[in-house]
Each structure stands twice: as C-alpha cells, then as structure tokens.
PDB file of C-alpha atoms in Angstrom:
ATOM      1  CA  UNK D 278     148.632 135.654 155.680  1.00 56.00           C
ATOM      2  CA  UNK D 279     146.990 136.635 158.946  1.00 67.00           C
ATOM      3  CA  UNK D 280     148.708 134.014 161.106  1.00 70.00           C
ATOM      4  CA  UNK D 281     152.476 134.399 161.492  1.00 54.00           C
ATOM      5  CA  UNK D 282     153.666 130.905 160.637  1.00 48.00           C
ATOM      6  CA  UNK D 283     156.721 128.741 161.061  1.00 42.00           C
ATOM      7  CA  UNK D 284     157.499 126.209 163.751  1.00 38.00           C
ATOM      8  CA  UNK D 285     159.123 129.043 165.681  1.00 34.00           C
ATOM      9  CA  UNK D 286     156.145 130.488 167.561  1.00 33.00           C
ATOM     10  CA  UNK D 287     157.646 133.970 167.517  1.00 27.00           C
ATOM     11  CA  UNK D 288     158.221 134.171 163.767  1.00 33.00           C
ATOM     12  CA  UNK D 289     156.608 137.177 162.069  1.00 31.00           C
ATOM     13  CA  UNK D 290     157.203 136.132 158.476  1.00 37.00           C
ATOM     14  CA  UNK D 291     153.937 136.332 156.555  1.00 43.00           C
ATOM     15  CA  UNK D 292     152.709 135.172 153.193  1.00 46.00           C
ATOM     16  CA  UNK D 293     151.060 138.560 152.687  1.00 56.00           C
ATOM     17  CA  UNK D 294     152.948 141.746 153.476  1.00 64.00           C
ATOM     18  CA  UNK D 295     149.807 143.652 154.441  1.00 83.00           C
ATOM     19  CA  UNK D 296     146.640 142.645 156.264  1.00 93.00           C
ATOM     20  CA  UNK D 297     143.983 145.118 155.165  1.00 96.00           C
ATOM     21  CA  UNK D 298     141.298 143.768 157.487  1.00 97.00           C
ATOM     22  CA  UNK D 299     142.034 146.269 160.292  1.00 96.00           C
ATOM     23  CA  UNK D 300     141.039 149.065 157.898  1.00 96.00           C
ATOM     24  CA  UNK D 301     137.495 147.669 157.901  1.00 96.00           C
ATOM     25  CA  UNK D 302     137.122 148.557 161.587  1.00 94.00           C
ATOM     26  CA  UNK D 303     136.947 152.242 160.684  1.00 94.00           C
ATOM     27  CA  UNK D 304     135.449 151.681 157.229  1.00 96.00           C
ATOM     28  CA  UNK D 305     133.020 148.706 157.514  1.00 96.00           C
ATOM     29  CA  UNK D 306     131.820 149.030 153.925  1.00 96.00           C
ATOM     30  CA  UNK D 307     135.376 148.693 152.620  1.00 96.00           C
ATOM     31  CA  UNK D 308     134.936 151.593 150.199  1.00 96.00           C
ATOM     32  CA  UNK D 309     138.467 152.852 150.869  1.00 95.00           C
ATOM     33  CA  UNK D 310     139.662 149.472 149.550  1.00 96.00           C
ATOM     34  CA  UNK D 311     137.353 149.604 146.531  1.00 96.00           C
ATOM     35  CA  UNK D 312     134.835 147.236 148.123  1.00 96.00           C
ATOM     36  CA  UNK D 313     131.124 147.479 148.845  1.00 96.00           C
ATOM     37  CA  UNK D 314     130.565 145.049 151.695  1.00 96.00           C
ATOM     38  CA  UNK D 315     127.335 144.133 153.472  1.00 96.00           C
ATOM     39  CA  UNK D 316     127.195 144.353 157.257  1.00 97.00           C
ATOM     40  CA  UNK D 317     129.780 142.109 158.871  1.00 97.00           C
ATOM     41  CA  UNK D 318     132.329 141.808 161.626  1.00 97.00           C
ATOM     42  CA  UNK D 319     136.021 141.157 162.105  1.00 97.00           C
ATOM     43  CA  UNK D 320     137.091 137.987 163.933  1.00 97.00           C
ATOM     44  CA  UNK D 321     140.316 137.570 165.884  1.00 94.00           C
ATOM     45  CA  UNK D 322     139.450 134.808 168.373  1.00 91.00           C
ATOM     46  CA  UNK D 323     141.798 131.798 168.495  1.00 91.00           C
ATOM     47  CA  UNK D 324     142.455 128.887 170.833  1.00 89.00           C
ATOM     48  CA  UNK D 325     145.365 130.932 172.201  1.00 85.00           C
ATOM     49  CA  UNK D 326     143.106 133.945 172.829  1.00 88.00           C
ATOM     50  CA  UNK D 327     142.523 137.087 170.749  1.00 91.00           C
ATOM     51  CA  UNK D 328     145.029 137.412 167.902  1.00 91.00           C
ATOM     52  CA  UNK D 329     146.875 140.745 167.500  1.00 92.00           C
ATOM     53  CA  UNK D 330     145.088 141.436 164.211  1.00 93.00           C
ATOM     54  CA  UNK D 331     141.884 140.186 162.555  1.00 96.00           C
ATOM     55  CA  UNK D 332     141.917 136.759 160.896  1.00 96.00           C
ATOM     56  CA  UNK D 333     138.823 137.235 158.741  1.00 97.00           C
ATOM     57  CA  UNK D 334     135.869 139.427 157.948  1.00 98.00           C
ATOM     58  CA  UNK D 335     132.551 137.561 158.216  1.00 98.00           C
ATOM     59  CA  UNK D 336     129.209 138.736 156.834  1.00 98.00           C
ATOM     60  CA  UNK D 337     126.282 138.987 159.238  1.00 97.00           C
ATOM     61  CA  UNK D 338     123.763 137.427 156.849  1.00 97.00           C
ATOM     62  CA  UNK D 339     123.508 134.337 154.659  1.00 96.00           C
ATOM     63  CA  UNK D 340     125.503 134.390 151.439  1.00 97.00           C
ATOM     64  CA  UNK D 341     123.600 134.699 148.186  1.00 95.00           C
ATOM     65  CA  UNK D 342     124.376 133.521 144.645  1.00 94.00           C
ATOM     66  CA  UNK D 343     126.708 135.924 142.861  1.00 94.00           C
ATOM     67  CA  UNK D 344     128.200 137.286 146.078  1.00 95.00           C
ATOM     68  CA  UNK D 345     131.365 135.188 145.712  1.00 95.00           C
ATOM     69  CA  UNK D 346     132.357 136.621 142.338  1.00 94.00           C
ATOM     70  CA  UNK D 347     131.150 140.204 142.964  1.00 93.00           C
ATOM     71  CA  UNK D 348     133.999 142.694 143.332  1.00 93.00           C
ATOM     72  CA  UNK D 349     136.526 139.946 142.677  1.00 94.00           C
ATOM     73  CA  UNK D 350     139.145 142.283 141.211  1.00 93.00           C
ATOM     74  CA  UNK D 351     138.820 144.755 144.089  1.00 95.00           C
ATOM     75  CA  UNK D 352     139.173 141.994 146.684  1.00 95.00           C
ATOM     76  CA  UNK D 353     142.287 140.618 145.006  1.00 93.00           C
ATOM     77  CA  UNK D 354     143.769 144.128 144.894  1.00 94.00           C
ATOM     78  CA  UNK D 355     143.121 144.417 148.620  1.00 96.00           C
ATOM     79  CA  UNK D 356     144.723 141.014 149.282  1.00 96.00           C
ATOM     80  CA  UNK D 357     141.475 139.509 150.559  1.00 97.00           C
ATOM     81  CA  UNK D 358     140.223 136.144 149.297  1.00 97.00           C
ATOM     82  CA  UNK D 359     136.640 134.875 149.618  1.00 97.00           C
ATOM     83  CA  UNK D 360     135.567 131.657 151.311  1.00 98.00           C
ATOM     84  CA  UNK D 361     132.147 130.479 152.465  1.00 98.00           C
ATOM     85  CA  UNK D 362     131.956 129.795 156.199  1.00 98.00           C
ATOM     86  CA  UNK D 363     129.136 127.708 157.654  1.00 97.00           C
ATOM     87  CA  UNK D 364     127.923 129.120 160.964  1.00 96.00           C
ATOM     88  CA  UNK D 365     124.928 126.798 161.253  1.00 93.00           C
ATOM     89  CA  UNK D 366     126.544 123.584 162.472  1.00 87.00           C
ATOM     90  CA  UNK D 367     126.734 122.229 166.015  1.00 89.00           C
ATOM     91  CA  UNK D 368     129.990 124.090 166.591  1.00 90.00           C
ATOM     92  CA  UNK D 369     128.570 127.428 165.467  1.00 93.00           C
ATOM     93  CA  UNK D 370     130.725 129.976 163.685  1.00 94.00           C
ATOM     94  CA  UNK D 371     134.521 130.284 163.441  1.00 95.00           C
ATOM     95  CA  UNK D 372     134.769 132.145 166.747  1.00 94.00           C
ATOM     96  CA  UNK D 373     133.982 128.729 168.301  1.00 93.00           C
ATOM     97  CA  UNK D 374     136.290 126.627 166.137  1.00 95.00           C
ATOM     98  CA  UNK D 375     139.452 126.836 168.260  1.00 92.00           C
ATOM     99  CA  UNK D 376     141.512 128.379 165.471  1.00 94.00           C
ATOM    100  CA  UNK D 377     145.234 127.828 166.106  1.00 91.00           C
ATOM    101  CA  UNK D 378     147.520 130.518 164.757  1.00 86.00           C
ATOM    102  CA  UNK D 379     150.654 129.871 166.780  1.00 80.00           C
ATOM    103  CA  UNK D 380     153.498 127.596 165.704  1.00 77.00           C
ATOM    104  CA  UNK D 381     152.421 126.688 162.162  1.00 89.00           C
ATOM    105  CA  UNK D 382     154.639 125.476 159.345  1.00 92.00           C
ATOM    106  CA  UNK D 383     155.276 127.533 156.225  1.00 92.00           C
ATOM    107  CA  UNK D 384     153.391 125.816 153.365  1.00 95.00           C
ATOM    108  CA  UNK D 385     156.199 126.689 150.948  1.00 94.00           C
ATOM    109  CA  UNK D 386     158.719 124.864 153.142  1.00 95.00           C
ATOM    110  CA  UNK D 387     156.913 121.515 152.962  1.00 96.00           C
ATOM    111  CA  UNK D 388     156.914 119.016 150.092  1.00 97.00           C
ATOM    112  CA  UNK D 389     153.511 117.591 149.197  1.00 98.00           C
ATOM    113  CA  UNK D 390     154.837 114.064 148.725  1.00 98.00           C
ATOM    114  CA  UNK D 391     156.575 114.347 152.092  1.00 97.00           C
ATOM    115  CA  UNK D 392     153.406 115.525 153.887  1.00 98.00           C
ATOM    116  CA  UNK D 393     151.057 112.963 152.324  1.00 98.00           C
ATOM    117  CA  UNK D 394     153.598 110.155 152.702  1.00 98.00           C
ATOM    118  CA  UNK D 395     153.939 110.953 156.404  1.00 97.00           C
ATOM    119  CA  UNK D 396     150.172 111.058 156.897  1.00 97.00           C
ATOM    120  CA  UNK D 397     149.776 107.746 155.024  1.00 96.00           C
ATOM    121  CA  UNK D 398     152.356 106.053 157.250  1.00 94.00           C
ATOM    122  CA  UNK D 399     150.845 107.532 160.416  1.00 93.00           C
ATOM    123  CA  UNK D 400     147.448 106.189 159.383  1.00 92.00           C
ATOM    124  CA  UNK D 401     149.000 102.752 158.755  1.00 89.00           C
ATOM    125  CA  UNK D 402     150.314 102.762 162.312  1.00 87.00           C
ATOM    126  CA  UNK D 403     146.988 103.873 163.803  1.00 84.00           C
ATOM    127  CA  UNK D 404     144.838 101.360 161.922  1.00 72.00           C
ATOM    128  CA  UNK D 405     145.653  97.857 163.152  1.00 61.00           C
ATOM    129  CA  UNK D 406     149.321  97.962 162.324  1.00 56.00           C
ATOM    130  CA  UNK D 407     148.765  98.690 158.652  1.00 55.00           C
ATOM    131  CA  UNK D 408     146.400  95.802 157.953  1.00 61.00           C
ATOM    132  CA  UNK D 409     143.453  97.938 156.804  1.00 76.00           C
ATOM    133  CA  UNK D 410     143.213  98.722 153.090  1.00 82.00           C
ATOM    134  CA  UNK D 411     144.434 100.840 151.420  1.00 90.00           C
ATOM    135  CA  UNK D 412     146.991 101.540 154.154  1.00 90.00           C
ATOM    136  CA  UNK D 413     148.250  97.945 154.094  1.00 89.00           C
ATOM    137  CA  UNK D 414     150.355  99.003 151.087  1.00 92.00           C
ATOM    138  CA  UNK D 415     153.240 101.510 151.001  1.00 94.00           C
ATOM    139  CA  UNK D 416     152.521 105.130 150.094  1.00 96.00           C
ATOM    140  CA  UNK D 417     152.074 105.088 146.272  1.00 97.00           C
ATOM    141  CA  UNK D 418     153.298 108.634 145.640  1.00 98.00           C
ATOM    142  CA  UNK D 419     151.667 111.616 143.975  1.00 98.00           C
ATOM    143  CA  UNK D 420     149.254 111.528 141.066  1.00 98.00           C
ATOM    144  CA  UNK D 421     150.109 113.277 137.833  1.00 97.00           C
ATOM    145  CA  UNK D 422     148.637 116.643 136.898  1.00 97.00           C
ATOM    146  CA  UNK D 423     145.435 116.838 134.848  1.00 96.00           C
ATOM    147  CA  UNK D 424     144.941 119.567 132.209  1.00 92.00           C
ATOM    148  CA  UNK D 425     142.206 121.986 133.257  1.00 89.00           C
ATOM    149  CA  UNK D 426     139.155 122.208 131.004  1.00 91.00           C
ATOM    150  CA  UNK D 427     137.603 125.070 132.990  1.00 93.00           C
ATOM    151  CA  UNK D 428     138.799 128.321 134.527  1.00 96.00           C
ATOM    152  CA  UNK D 429     139.563 127.523 138.201  1.00 97.00           C
ATOM    153  CA  UNK D 430     138.174 130.786 139.560  1.00 96.00           C
ATOM    154  CA  UNK D 431     135.031 130.584 137.434  1.00 96.00           C
ATOM    155  CA  UNK D 432     134.543 126.988 138.577  1.00 97.00           C
ATOM    156  CA  UNK D 433     134.946 128.083 142.204  1.00 97.00           C
ATOM    157  CA  UNK D 434     132.324 130.797 141.742  1.00 97.00           C
ATOM    158  CA  UNK D 435     129.914 128.265 140.226  1.00 97.00           C
ATOM    159  CA  UNK D 436     130.346 125.854 143.134  1.00 97.00           C
ATOM    160  CA  UNK D 437     130.039 128.703 145.644  1.00 97.00           C
ATOM    161  CA  UNK D 438     126.759 129.800 144.068  1.00 96.00           C
ATOM    162  CA  UNK D 439     125.461 126.231 144.297  1.00 96.00           C
ATOM    163  CA  UNK D 440     126.435 126.043 147.967  1.00 96.00           C
ATOM    164  CA  UNK D 441     124.494 129.196 148.800  1.00 95.00           C
ATOM    165  CA  UNK D 442     121.302 127.895 147.193  1.00 86.00           C
ATOM    166  CA  UNK D 443     118.526 125.635 148.446  1.00 79.00           C
ATOM    167  CA  UNK D 444     119.504 122.067 149.255  1.00 79.00           C
ATOM    168  CA  UNK D 445     123.129 122.942 150.007  1.00 86.00           C
ATOM    169  CA  UNK D 446     125.181 120.787 152.364  1.00 87.00           C
ATOM    170  CA  UNK D 447     125.922 124.019 154.260  1.00 94.00           C
ATOM    171  CA  UNK D 448     123.301 125.030 156.809  1.00 94.00           C
ATOM    172  CA  UNK D 449     124.081 128.746 157.090  1.00 96.00           C
ATOM    173  CA  UNK D 450     126.814 129.765 154.621  1.00 97.00           C
ATOM    174  CA  UNK D 451     128.204 133.253 154.963  1.00 98.00           C
ATOM    175  CA  UNK D 452     130.797 135.056 152.909  1.00 98.00           C
ATOM    176  CA  UNK D 453     134.134 135.565 154.633  1.00 98.00           C
ATOM    177  CA  UNK D 454     137.247 137.413 153.464  1.00 98.00           C
ATOM    178  CA  UNK D 455     140.703 136.170 154.466  1.00 97.00           C
ATOM    179  CA  UNK D 456     144.046 137.957 153.973  1.00 96.00           C
ATOM    180  CA  UNK D 457     146.131 135.599 151.812  1.00 95.00           C
ATOM    181  CA  UNK D 458     147.996 135.756 148.523  1.00 92.00           C
ATOM    182  CA  UNK D 459     146.660 132.453 147.227  1.00 95.00           C
ATOM    183  CA  UNK D 460     143.512 130.476 147.819  1.00 97.00           C
ATOM    184  CA  UNK D 461     145.292 127.330 149.043  1.00 98.00           C
ATOM    185  CA  UNK D 462     146.701 129.262 152.003  1.00 97.00           C
ATOM    186  CA  UNK D 463     143.293 130.078 153.517  1.00 97.00           C
ATOM    187  CA  UNK D 464     143.399 127.248 156.138  1.00 97.00           C
ATOM    188  CA  UNK D 465     146.874 128.302 157.273  1.00 96.00           C
ATOM    189  CA  UNK D 466     145.944 131.991 157.211  1.00 96.00           C
ATOM    190  CA  UNK D 467     143.193 131.509 159.800  1.00 96.00           C
ATOM    191  CA  UNK D 468     144.745 128.579 161.693  1.00 96.00           C
ATOM    192  CA  UNK D 469     141.844 126.301 160.737  1.00 97.00           C
ATOM    193  CA  UNK D 470     141.690 123.299 163.084  1.00 94.00           C
ATOM    194  CA  UNK D 471     139.104 121.101 161.370  1.00 94.00           C
ATOM    195  CA  UNK D 472     141.592 118.285 160.756  1.00 95.00           C
ATOM    196  CA  UNK D 473     142.981 118.346 164.301  1.00 92.00           C
ATOM    197  CA  UNK D 474     142.413 114.651 165.036  1.00 90.00           C
ATOM    198  CA  UNK D 475     144.504 113.731 161.976  1.00 94.00           C
ATOM    199  CA  UNK D 476     146.834 116.680 161.257  1.00 95.00           C
ATOM    200  CA  UNK D 477     147.335 119.506 163.741  1.00 93.00           C
ATOM    201  CA  UNK D 478     149.281 121.800 161.396  1.00 95.00           C
ATOM    202  CA  UNK D 479     147.142 123.907 159.018  1.00 96.00           C
ATOM    203  CA  UNK D 480     150.367 124.848 157.232  1.00 96.00           C
ATOM    204  CA  UNK D 481     150.732 121.208 156.153  1.00 97.00           C
ATOM    205  CA  UNK D 482     147.167 121.198 154.820  1.00 97.00           C
ATOM    206  CA  UNK D 483     147.893 124.321 152.807  1.00 98.00           C
ATOM    207  CA  UNK D 484     151.059 122.737 151.400  1.00 98.00           C
ATOM    208  CA  UNK D 485     148.926 119.914 149.962  1.00 98.00           C
ATOM    209  CA  UNK D 486     146.255 122.347 148.774  1.00 98.00           C
ATOM    210  CA  UNK D 487     148.895 124.364 146.912  1.00 98.00           C
ATOM    211  CA  UNK D 488     149.851 121.240 145.004  1.00 98.00           C
ATOM    212  CA  UNK D 489     146.218 120.355 144.236  1.00 98.00           C
ATOM    213  CA  UNK D 490     145.707 123.942 143.108  1.00 98.00           C
ATOM    214  CA  UNK D 491     148.567 123.520 140.634  1.00 98.00           C
ATOM    215  CA  UNK D 492     147.788 119.965 139.467  1.00 98.00           C
ATOM    216  CA  UNK D 493     143.969 119.955 139.493  1.00 98.00           C
ATOM    217  CA  UNK D 494     142.889 123.605 139.519  1.00 98.00           C
ATOM    218  CA  UNK D 495     141.308 123.267 142.961  1.00 98.00           C
ATOM    219  CA  UNK D 496     140.070 126.136 145.113  1.00 98.00           C
ATOM    220  CA  UNK D 497     138.999 126.226 148.765  1.00 98.00           C
ATOM    221  CA  UNK D 498     135.337 127.256 148.498  1.00 98.00           C
ATOM    222  CA  UNK D 499     133.868 126.505 151.928  1.00 98.00           C
ATOM    223  CA  UNK D 500     134.833 125.655 155.496  1.00 98.00           C
ATOM    224  CA  UNK D 501     132.855 124.290 158.420  1.00 97.00           C
ATOM    225  CA  UNK D 502     134.206 123.337 161.827  1.00 96.00           C
ATOM    226  CA  UNK D 503     135.433 120.001 160.397  1.00 95.00           C
ATOM    227  CA  UNK D 504     134.810 120.054 156.628  1.00 96.00           C
ATOM    228  CA  UNK D 505     136.742 121.480 153.717  1.00 97.00           C
ATOM    229  CA  UNK D 506     134.965 121.896 150.359  1.00 98.00           C
ATOM    230  CA  UNK D 507     137.022 122.309 147.189  1.00 98.00           C
ATOM    231  CA  UNK D 508     136.050 123.156 143.639  1.00 98.00           C
ATOM    232  CA  UNK D 509     138.021 121.294 140.951  1.00 98.00           C
ATOM    233  CA  UNK D 510     138.671 122.651 137.454  1.00 98.00           C
ATOM    234  CA  UNK D 511     140.734 119.641 136.321  1.00 98.00           C
ATOM    235  CA  UNK D 512     139.183 116.482 137.780  1.00 97.00           C
ATOM    236  CA  UNK D 513     140.734 113.099 136.904  1.00 98.00           C
ATOM    237  CA  UNK D 514     139.292 111.791 133.650  1.00 97.00           C
ATOM    238  CA  UNK D 515     140.493 108.163 133.748  1.00 97.00           C
ATOM    239  CA  UNK D 516     140.173 105.369 136.291  1.00 97.00           C
ATOM    240  CA  UNK D 517     143.951 105.260 136.814  1.00 97.00           C
ATOM    241  CA  UNK D 518     144.137 109.006 137.422  1.00 97.00           C
ATOM    242  CA  UNK D 519     141.183 108.851 139.807  1.00 97.00           C
ATOM    243  CA  UNK D 520     142.686 105.998 141.817  1.00 97.00           C
ATOM    244  CA  UNK D 521     145.980 107.856 142.199  1.00 98.00           C
ATOM    245  CA  UNK D 522     144.145 110.968 143.418  1.00 98.00           C
ATOM    246  CA  UNK D 523     141.955 108.859 145.720  1.00 96.00           C
ATOM    247  CA  UNK D 524     145.113 107.647 147.469  1.00 97.00           C
ATOM    248  CA  UNK D 525     146.053 111.287 148.114  1.00 98.00           C
ATOM    249  CA  UNK D 526     142.561 111.910 149.511  1.00 97.00           C
ATOM    250  CA  UNK D 527     142.936 108.871 151.786  1.00 95.00           C
ATOM    251  CA  UNK D 528     146.205 110.214 153.187  1.00 97.00           C
ATOM    252  CA  UNK D 529     144.859 113.767 153.506  1.00 97.00           C
ATOM    253  CA  UNK D 530     141.552 112.769 155.139  1.00 96.00           C
ATOM    254  CA  UNK D 531     141.225 109.047 155.953  1.00 93.00           C
ATOM    255  CA  UNK D 532     137.987 109.777 157.817  1.00 90.00           C
ATOM    256  CA  UNK D 533     136.406 110.748 154.503  1.00 85.00           C
ATOM    257  CA  UNK D 534     137.306 107.416 152.950  1.00 85.00           C
ATOM    258  CA  UNK D 535     136.108 105.508 156.027  1.00 81.00           C
ATOM    259  CA  UNK D 536     132.723 107.253 156.209  1.00 77.00           C
ATOM    260  CA  UNK D 537     132.061 107.122 152.470  1.00 71.00           C
ATOM    261  CA  UNK D 538     129.548 104.555 151.298  1.00 68.00           C
ATOM    262  CA  UNK D 539     132.245 103.818 148.722  1.00 62.00           C
ATOM    263  CA  UNK D 540     134.835 102.819 151.322  1.00 65.00           C
ATOM    264  CA  UNK D 541     137.106 100.749 149.096  1.00 88.00           C
ATOM    265  CA  UNK D 542     139.691 102.889 147.317  1.00 93.00           C
ATOM    266  CA  UNK D 543     138.632 101.835 143.802  1.00 92.00           C
ATOM    267  CA  UNK D 544     134.974 102.529 144.548  1.00 92.00           C
ATOM    268  CA  UNK D 545     135.804 105.829 146.203  1.00 93.00           C
ATOM    269  CA  UNK D 546     137.861 106.798 143.163  1.00 95.00           C
ATOM    270  CA  UNK D 547     135.027 105.923 140.787  1.00 94.00           C
ATOM    271  CA  UNK D 548     132.265 107.690 142.712  1.00 92.00           C
ATOM    272  CA  UNK D 549     133.970 110.558 144.589  1.00 94.00           C
ATOM    273  CA  UNK D 550     136.902 111.549 142.369  1.00 97.00           C
ATOM    274  CA  UNK D 551     136.441 110.555 138.720  1.00 97.00           C
ATOM    275  CA  UNK D 552     135.118 113.606 136.883  1.00 97.00           C
ATOM    276  CA  UNK D 553     133.961 115.221 140.127  1.00 97.00           C
ATOM    277  CA  UNK D 554     134.040 119.030 140.239  1.00 97.00           C
ATOM    278  CA  UNK D 555     133.653 119.146 144.020  1.00 97.00           C
ATOM    279  CA  UNK D 556     135.818 117.409 146.615  1.00 97.00           C
ATOM    280  CA  UNK D 557     134.571 117.339 150.206  1.00 96.00           C
ATOM    281  CA  UNK D 558     136.908 116.357 153.057  1.00 96.00           C
ATOM    282  CA  UNK D 559     135.213 115.668 156.386  1.00 95.00           C
ATOM    283  CA  UNK D 560     137.253 114.793 159.454  1.00 94.00           C
ATOM    284  CA  UNK D 561     135.548 112.939 162.322  1.00 82.00           C
TER     285      UNK D 561
END
C-alpha cells in the first residue's frame, strides 16, 4: 500500500512490502517489471503536500477496451492493481482531489459491522434525530454472503471495458495502477477522499470493501473525485438479500440513497441492488 496507514501518523506499516512505482521513473514503459505501458506519469500529490513515494501511475490518454485486462498477470506480479480514474469532471484529475495519506486506519483492524453500524448511527444523528427512513430504525446488521456465479476479475474487466466505451458515465477515464495487495485496498492506498463529507478515513472504506469483496465478489473498477464504481460478481438474487445489502449501501453512502430516484430502501434495493452487476456510490 502506498500510504503508510494507522491512526499513528508516523506508522510505516504497509499492506504491500514493496512499491514498484518508483521504478517507472527510470523505466516509463515498465519493461523491467514485465509491463508494456503507454505514456503516463507518476502522481504523489496529496492534501498534505507531495508524498515521499508515488501513489499511482496514470496514463496520459483515454483508456480503451481491453486495456484493463491486458498484462494482468505481470501487473499482479509487480504488485500493481488497475483502476479507472476519471480526469474529466469538474475537479479534474487525482492531483486535484486532495488525497489524504496521513493518519489512516488499517483496514484489517476494523470490523465491517462496526464501521457500518457507526456510520448508520452517525447518519441517524445528522438526519432529524433519526426520524428519516431508513435511519429511524436501529442498524440491522450485515447481509449474508451470496455465491458468485461469475469470476470476479473477469466481471471487473467486463465492467471496465463498458466504462471506457461510448455512453459511459465517466467523462475521461484513464487507466491507473496502484500499489496494493488486494483490490479493496485501492482507496486506502491512495488516500482517496471522495467520501470526506460522510467518512474521512479511507481505511474504513477499504475495510467495508474487503467484506464486500469476500461476500459479493466486488471489485473497485473506477474512481472519480466523489464516486466509487464497483463491479459485482455475486449480486443479491432475492428481495430479502437485496434489502439487506441496500441497508449496507445506505450506511456506506447515504447520499446515494438520497439522490436516487428510488429513495425508499425497498425501491432502492429492487432497482439498484437486486441482480445488479455494478454498484455506484456517489457522495455529495
């Protein structure tokens, strides 16, 4: 992981032992790592100033279908995971996103039920003293796992290809590579701050994403300044499963539930979760 994490700002424990991104400064093509990269640049800019080592490699040109899955084995061997980054929004590219790498939690030290339960209760307190549904009820707990009927990485590649094509919700998607051992840790690895108005700790987001990765075969496919796009290999297949997952979505990103045209939890579950292979979380 590129960001040293842990609520002690001076911790140097990392999820990955080696960050291979600095090697791309002298070898931009990545051939020494078994890669064949297009033109790109290394980014190290954070809200706290330049980070001691690069946080990501970002391509200079728009991503194209097939680019996500190309050289997948070589990237994994180098400890670099792909994610699409949208540089076409009002906030521009990630160098303008106020990435926050200092003082993060370790995802492995946080329980998913604990994180989502805390966020649910905090939202209850913010929204009219808990009188706004669904936060007028106590935190219902975690949904059960769903058996995957697709390969999670193949599903992620399919969604990534769709996002690089015409009509995508991303304005200018570019391929980025992030040093992390597992896909769910990408937000923590770069100190992503897109959820800042709701949760200021990317390590907590990654703790939840690890659990979704294990229970629903999810993968982080794309990031914008305030949106997180996931592919899902094991989407809920029943109304009860979907409603339980929708409650987790509401705790994780209440802004998404509020802005959805399906604002009631049951409607959101039916239209945004049930059988859906893509989950989009958009914080205001």
